[in-house]
mmCIF file of C-alpha atoms in Angstrom:
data_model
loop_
_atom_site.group_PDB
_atom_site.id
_atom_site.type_symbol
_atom_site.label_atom_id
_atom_site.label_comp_id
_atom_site.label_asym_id
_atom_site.label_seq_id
_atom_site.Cartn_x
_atom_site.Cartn_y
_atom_site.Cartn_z
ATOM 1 C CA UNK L 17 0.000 0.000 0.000
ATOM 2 C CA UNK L 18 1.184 3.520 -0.988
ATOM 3 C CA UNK L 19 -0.104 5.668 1.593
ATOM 4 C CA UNK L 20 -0.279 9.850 0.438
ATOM 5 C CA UNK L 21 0.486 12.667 2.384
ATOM 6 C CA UNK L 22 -2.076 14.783 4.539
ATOM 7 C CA UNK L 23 -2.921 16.276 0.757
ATOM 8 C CA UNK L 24 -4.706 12.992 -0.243
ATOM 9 C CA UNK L 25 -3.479 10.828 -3.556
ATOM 10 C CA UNK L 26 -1.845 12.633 -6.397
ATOM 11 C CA UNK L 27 0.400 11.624 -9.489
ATOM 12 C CA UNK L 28 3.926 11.411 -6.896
ATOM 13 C CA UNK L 29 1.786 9.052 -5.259
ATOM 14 C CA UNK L 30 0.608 6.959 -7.990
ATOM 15 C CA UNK L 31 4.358 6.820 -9.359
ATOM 16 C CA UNK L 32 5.398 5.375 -6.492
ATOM 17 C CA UNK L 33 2.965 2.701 -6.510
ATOM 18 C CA UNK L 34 4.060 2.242 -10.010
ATOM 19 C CA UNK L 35 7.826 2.269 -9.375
ATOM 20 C CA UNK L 36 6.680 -0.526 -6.740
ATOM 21 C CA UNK L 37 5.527 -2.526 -9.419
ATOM 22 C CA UNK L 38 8.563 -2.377 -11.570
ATOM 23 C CA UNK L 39 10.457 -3.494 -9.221
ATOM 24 C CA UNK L 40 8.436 -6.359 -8.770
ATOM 25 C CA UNK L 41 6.130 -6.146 -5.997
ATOM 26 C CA UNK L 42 2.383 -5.014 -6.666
ATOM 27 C CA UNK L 43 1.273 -1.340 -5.460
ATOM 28 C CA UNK L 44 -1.935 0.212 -4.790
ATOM 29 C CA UNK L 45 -1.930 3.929 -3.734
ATOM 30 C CA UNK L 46 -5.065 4.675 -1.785
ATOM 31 C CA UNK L 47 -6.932 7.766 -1.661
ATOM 32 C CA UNK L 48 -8.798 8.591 2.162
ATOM 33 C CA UNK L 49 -11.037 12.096 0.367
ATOM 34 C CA UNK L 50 -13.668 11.970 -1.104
ATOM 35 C CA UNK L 51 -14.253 14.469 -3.712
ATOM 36 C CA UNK L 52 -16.006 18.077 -1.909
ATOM 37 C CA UNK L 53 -16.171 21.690 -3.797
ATOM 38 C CA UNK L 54 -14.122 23.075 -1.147
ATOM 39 C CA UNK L 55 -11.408 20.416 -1.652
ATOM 40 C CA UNK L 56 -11.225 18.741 -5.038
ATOM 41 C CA UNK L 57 -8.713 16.831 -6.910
ATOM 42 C CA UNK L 58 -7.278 19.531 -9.112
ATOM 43 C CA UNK L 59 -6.741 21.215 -5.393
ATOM 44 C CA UNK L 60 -4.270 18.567 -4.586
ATOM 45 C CA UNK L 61 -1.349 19.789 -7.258
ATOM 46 C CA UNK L 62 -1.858 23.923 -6.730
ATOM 47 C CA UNK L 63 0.512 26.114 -9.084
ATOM 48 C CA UNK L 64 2.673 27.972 -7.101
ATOM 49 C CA UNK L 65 1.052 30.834 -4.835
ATOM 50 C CA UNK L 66 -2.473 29.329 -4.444
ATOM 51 C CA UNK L 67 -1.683 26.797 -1.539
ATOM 52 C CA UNK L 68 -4.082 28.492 0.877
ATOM 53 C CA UNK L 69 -7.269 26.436 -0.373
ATOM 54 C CA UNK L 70 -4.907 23.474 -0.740
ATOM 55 C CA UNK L 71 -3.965 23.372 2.615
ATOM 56 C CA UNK L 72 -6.875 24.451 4.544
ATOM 57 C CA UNK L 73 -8.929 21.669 2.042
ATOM 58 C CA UNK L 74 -6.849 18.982 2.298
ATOM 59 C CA UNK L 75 -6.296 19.499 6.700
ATOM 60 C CA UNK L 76 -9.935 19.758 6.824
ATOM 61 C CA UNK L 77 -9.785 16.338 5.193
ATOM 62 C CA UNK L 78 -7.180 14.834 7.222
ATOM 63 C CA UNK L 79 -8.958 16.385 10.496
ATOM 64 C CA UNK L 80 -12.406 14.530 9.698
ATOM 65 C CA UNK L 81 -10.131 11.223 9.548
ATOM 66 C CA UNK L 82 -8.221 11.855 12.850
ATOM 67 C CA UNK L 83 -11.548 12.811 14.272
ATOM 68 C CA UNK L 84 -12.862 9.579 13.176
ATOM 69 C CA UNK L 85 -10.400 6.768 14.506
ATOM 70 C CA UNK L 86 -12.424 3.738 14.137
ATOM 71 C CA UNK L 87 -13.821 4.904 10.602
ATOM 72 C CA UNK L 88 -10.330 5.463 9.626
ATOM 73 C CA UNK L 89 -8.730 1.836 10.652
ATOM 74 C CA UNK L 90 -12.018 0.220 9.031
ATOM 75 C CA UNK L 91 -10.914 2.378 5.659
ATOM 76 C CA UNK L 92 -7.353 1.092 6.246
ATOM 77 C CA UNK L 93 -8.013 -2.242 6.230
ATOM 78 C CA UNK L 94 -10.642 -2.478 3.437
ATOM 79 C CA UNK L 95 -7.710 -0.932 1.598
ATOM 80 C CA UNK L 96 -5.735 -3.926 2.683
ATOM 81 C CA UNK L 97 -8.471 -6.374 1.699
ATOM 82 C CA UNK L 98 -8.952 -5.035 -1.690
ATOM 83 C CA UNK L 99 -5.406 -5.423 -1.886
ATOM 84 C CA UNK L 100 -4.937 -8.991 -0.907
ATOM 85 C CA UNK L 101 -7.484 -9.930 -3.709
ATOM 86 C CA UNK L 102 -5.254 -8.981 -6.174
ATOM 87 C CA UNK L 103 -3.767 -12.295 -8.113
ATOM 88 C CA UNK L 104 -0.511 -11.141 -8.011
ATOM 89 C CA UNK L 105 -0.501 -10.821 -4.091
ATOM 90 C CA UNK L 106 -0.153 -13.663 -1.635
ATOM 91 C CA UNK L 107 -2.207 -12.753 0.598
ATOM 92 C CA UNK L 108 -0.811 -12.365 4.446
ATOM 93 C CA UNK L 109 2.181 -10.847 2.767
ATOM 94 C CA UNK L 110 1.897 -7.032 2.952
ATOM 95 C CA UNK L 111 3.301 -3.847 3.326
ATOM 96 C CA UNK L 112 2.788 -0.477 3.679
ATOM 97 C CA UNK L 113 4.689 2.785 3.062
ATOM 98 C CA UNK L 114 3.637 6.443 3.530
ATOM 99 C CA UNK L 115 4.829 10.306 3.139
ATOM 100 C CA UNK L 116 3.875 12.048 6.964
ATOM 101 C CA UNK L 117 0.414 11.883 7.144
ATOM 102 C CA UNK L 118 0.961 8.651 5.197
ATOM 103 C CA UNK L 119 3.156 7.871 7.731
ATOM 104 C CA UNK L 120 0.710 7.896 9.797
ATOM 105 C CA UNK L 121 -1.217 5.980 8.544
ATOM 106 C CA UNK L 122 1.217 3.029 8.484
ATOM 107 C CA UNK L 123 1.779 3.328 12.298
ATOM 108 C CA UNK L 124 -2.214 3.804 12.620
ATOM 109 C CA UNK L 125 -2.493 0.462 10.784
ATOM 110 C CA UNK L 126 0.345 -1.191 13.089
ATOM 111 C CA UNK L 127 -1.983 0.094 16.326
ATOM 112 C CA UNK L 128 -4.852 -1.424 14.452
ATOM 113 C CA UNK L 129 -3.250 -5.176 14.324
ATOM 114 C CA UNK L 130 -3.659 -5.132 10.243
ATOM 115 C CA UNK L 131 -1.813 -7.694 8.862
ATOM 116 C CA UNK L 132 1.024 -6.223 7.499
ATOM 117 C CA UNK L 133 4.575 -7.667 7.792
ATOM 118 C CA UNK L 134 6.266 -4.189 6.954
ATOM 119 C CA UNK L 135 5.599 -0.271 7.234
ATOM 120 C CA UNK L 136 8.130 2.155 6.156
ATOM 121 C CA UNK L 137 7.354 6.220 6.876
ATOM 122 C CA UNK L 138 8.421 8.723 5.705
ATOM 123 C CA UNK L 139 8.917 11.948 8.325
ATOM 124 C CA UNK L 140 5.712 9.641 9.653
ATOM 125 C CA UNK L 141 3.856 11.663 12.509
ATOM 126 C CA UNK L 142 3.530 9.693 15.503
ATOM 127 C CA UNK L 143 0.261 10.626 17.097
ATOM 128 C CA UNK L 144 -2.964 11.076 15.543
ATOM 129 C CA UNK L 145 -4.681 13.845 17.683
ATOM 130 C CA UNK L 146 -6.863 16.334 15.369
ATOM 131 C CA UNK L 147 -7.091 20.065 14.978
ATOM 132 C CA UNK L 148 -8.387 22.207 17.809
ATOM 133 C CA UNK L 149 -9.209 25.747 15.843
ATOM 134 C CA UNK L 150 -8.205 24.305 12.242
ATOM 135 C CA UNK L 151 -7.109 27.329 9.935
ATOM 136 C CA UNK L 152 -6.509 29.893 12.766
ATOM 137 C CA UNK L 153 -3.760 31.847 14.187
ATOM 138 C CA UNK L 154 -4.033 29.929 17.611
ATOM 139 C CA UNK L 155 -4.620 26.224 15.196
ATOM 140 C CA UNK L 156 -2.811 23.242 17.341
ATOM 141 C CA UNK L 157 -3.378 19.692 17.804
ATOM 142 C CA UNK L 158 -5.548 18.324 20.594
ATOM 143 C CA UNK L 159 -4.252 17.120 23.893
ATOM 144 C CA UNK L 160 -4.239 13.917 25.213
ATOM 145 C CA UNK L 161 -6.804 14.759 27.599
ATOM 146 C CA UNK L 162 -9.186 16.462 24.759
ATOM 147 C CA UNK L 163 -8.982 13.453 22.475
ATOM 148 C CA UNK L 164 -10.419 11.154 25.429
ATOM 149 C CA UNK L 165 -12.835 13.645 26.108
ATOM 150 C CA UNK L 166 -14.029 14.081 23.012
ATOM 151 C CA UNK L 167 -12.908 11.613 19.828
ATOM 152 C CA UNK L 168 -14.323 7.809 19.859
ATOM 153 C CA UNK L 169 -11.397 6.319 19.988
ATOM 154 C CA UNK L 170 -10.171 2.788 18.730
ATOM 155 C CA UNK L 171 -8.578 0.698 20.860
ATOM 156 C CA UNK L 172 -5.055 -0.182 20.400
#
């Protein structure tokens, strides 16, 4: 699995599934967004000097997953099903790479129990608190003690 960045799938990410698979193995890069005006794909690759959209689109994006923990693992490992059904994979033998918020999700899938026998990030982040304030001056991630309070969490 080629996990993207926190700006959802592009072409680097595609490429590298594809580099994956001429080297012999078989890759899938996954996409976690769904398609929304505010955020769509043509967002993900901005020409120079409109990132302000792309960023604030594709965090919002990224925030709904962290915000959604067990929605997120179940997404994972469908990902990781579809995956395994492919003829060219034995199944049980997987792996997973990812840029940061890709990163994350490798270590998110680890925490899960997925069957995986690899994960390689990339500048992965380690925890996976959301936004508190997402697009503001005071924007920061959410402490331990808001996450209990306030994100269903998924059990490690």
């Amino acid at each position: 699995l080629v996990h993207p960045n926190y700006a959802g799938l592009k072409q680097f990410d595609v490429d590298q599934a594809a580099f994956l698979a001429r080297v012999g193995y078989v890759g899938l890069a996954v996409d976690f967004y769904r398609e929304v005006p505010e955020y769509t794909y043509e967002d993900r690759n901005p020409p120079k000097g409109k990132n302000k959209k792309h960023h604030l689109g594709a965090f919002r994006l990224m925030d709904e997953l962290l915000r959604t923990p067990k929605f997120w693992r179940r997404l994972l490992g469908a990902y990781l099903d579809a995956a395994n059904t492919h003829p060219a994979v034995r199944p049980g033998l997987a792996g997973a790479i990812g840029y940061c918020f890709g990163g994350q999700c490798c270590l998110e899938q680890v925490r899960a129990g997925h069957n995986l026998q690899a994960i390689v990030t990339f500048h992965g982040l380690l925890q996976s608190r959301p936004f508190v304030n997402l697009g503001q001056k005071n924007q920061r991630r959410m402490t331990s003690e808001e996450f209990v309070g306030e994100v269903d969490g998924a059990k490690n």
